[in-house]
C-alpha positions as a printed NumPy array, in Angstrom:
array([[  0.323,  53.655, -32.578],
       [ -0.832,  50.175, -31.637],
       [ -1.854,  48.599, -28.345],
       [  1.395,  46.627, -28.061],
       [  3.416,  49.861, -28.078],
       [  1.113,  51.441, -25.513],
       [  1.395,  48.453, -23.173],
       [  5.185,  48.775, -23.131],
       [  4.968,  52.428, -22.   ],
       [  5.017,  53.262, -18.32 ],
       [  1.998,  54.96 , -16.718],
       [  3.509,  58.449, -16.864],
       [  4.323,  58.18 , -20.553],
       [  0.778,  56.961, -21.305],
       [ -0.693,  59.952, -19.468],
       [  1.578,  62.354, -21.385],
       [  0.589,  60.769, -24.696],
       [ -3.108,  60.925, -23.777],
       [ -2.823,  64.614, -22.903],
       [ -1.   ,  65.351, -26.165],
       [ -3.68 ,  63.537, -28.169],
       [ -6.449,  65.424, -26.384],
       [ -4.767,  68.717, -27.248],
       [ -4.389,  67.565, -30.842],
       [ -8.097,  66.663, -30.978],
       [ -8.991,  70.129, -29.701],
       [ -6.831,  71.743, -32.374],
       [ -8.296,  69.504, -35.08 ],
       [-11.839,  70.398, -34.007],
       [-10.971,  74.09 , -34.156],
       [ -9.472,  73.678, -37.617],
       [-12.566,  71.824, -38.782],
       [-14.865,  74.525, -37.423],
       [-12.937,  77.278, -39.203],
       [-12.622,  75.317, -42.435],
       [ -8.832,  74.962, -42.23 ],
       [ -8.665,  71.199, -41.706],
       [ -6.723,  69.579, -44.549],
       [ -6.598,  65.947, -43.361],
       [-10.002,  64.721, -42.178],
       [ -8.671,  61.223, -41.516],
       [ -6.437,  62.51 , -38.715],
       [ -9.503,  63.281, -36.582],
       [-10.652,  59.667, -36.511],
       [ -7.084,  58.373, -36.118],
       [ -6.527,  60.586, -33.082],
       [ -9.867,  59.518, -31.627],
       [ -8.911,  55.844, -32.029],
       [ -5.49 ,  56.438, -30.443],
       [ -7.157,  58.073, -27.434],
       [ -9.487,  55.083, -27.106],
       [ -6.554,  52.646, -27.309],
       [ -4.646,  54.438, -24.568],
       [ -7.702,  54.626, -22.314],
       [ -8.416,  50.926, -22.9  ],
       [ -4.883,  49.895, -21.94 ],
       [ -4.979,  52.177, -18.883],
       [ -8.218,  50.516, -17.747],
       [ -6.732,  47.055, -18.35 ],
       [ -3.694,  47.926, -16.242],
       [ -5.896,  49.364, -13.499],
       [ -7.869,  46.11 , -13.388],
       [ -4.694,  44.043, -12.924],
       [ -3.595,  46.044,  -9.872]])
């Protein structure tokens, strides 16, 4: 997911995506703690996606 795609989403869709990514991060952390995590790169990718969404949300809030 890139910032251009996130900017085209409406506010509700961004919030839903952020919540889904937070749940995914929780699940990935649990998998890592129990030694079941197969794809370590997904943790950092999810963390970056969360940061992108939060950045765009703050940009949009500043424009209002």
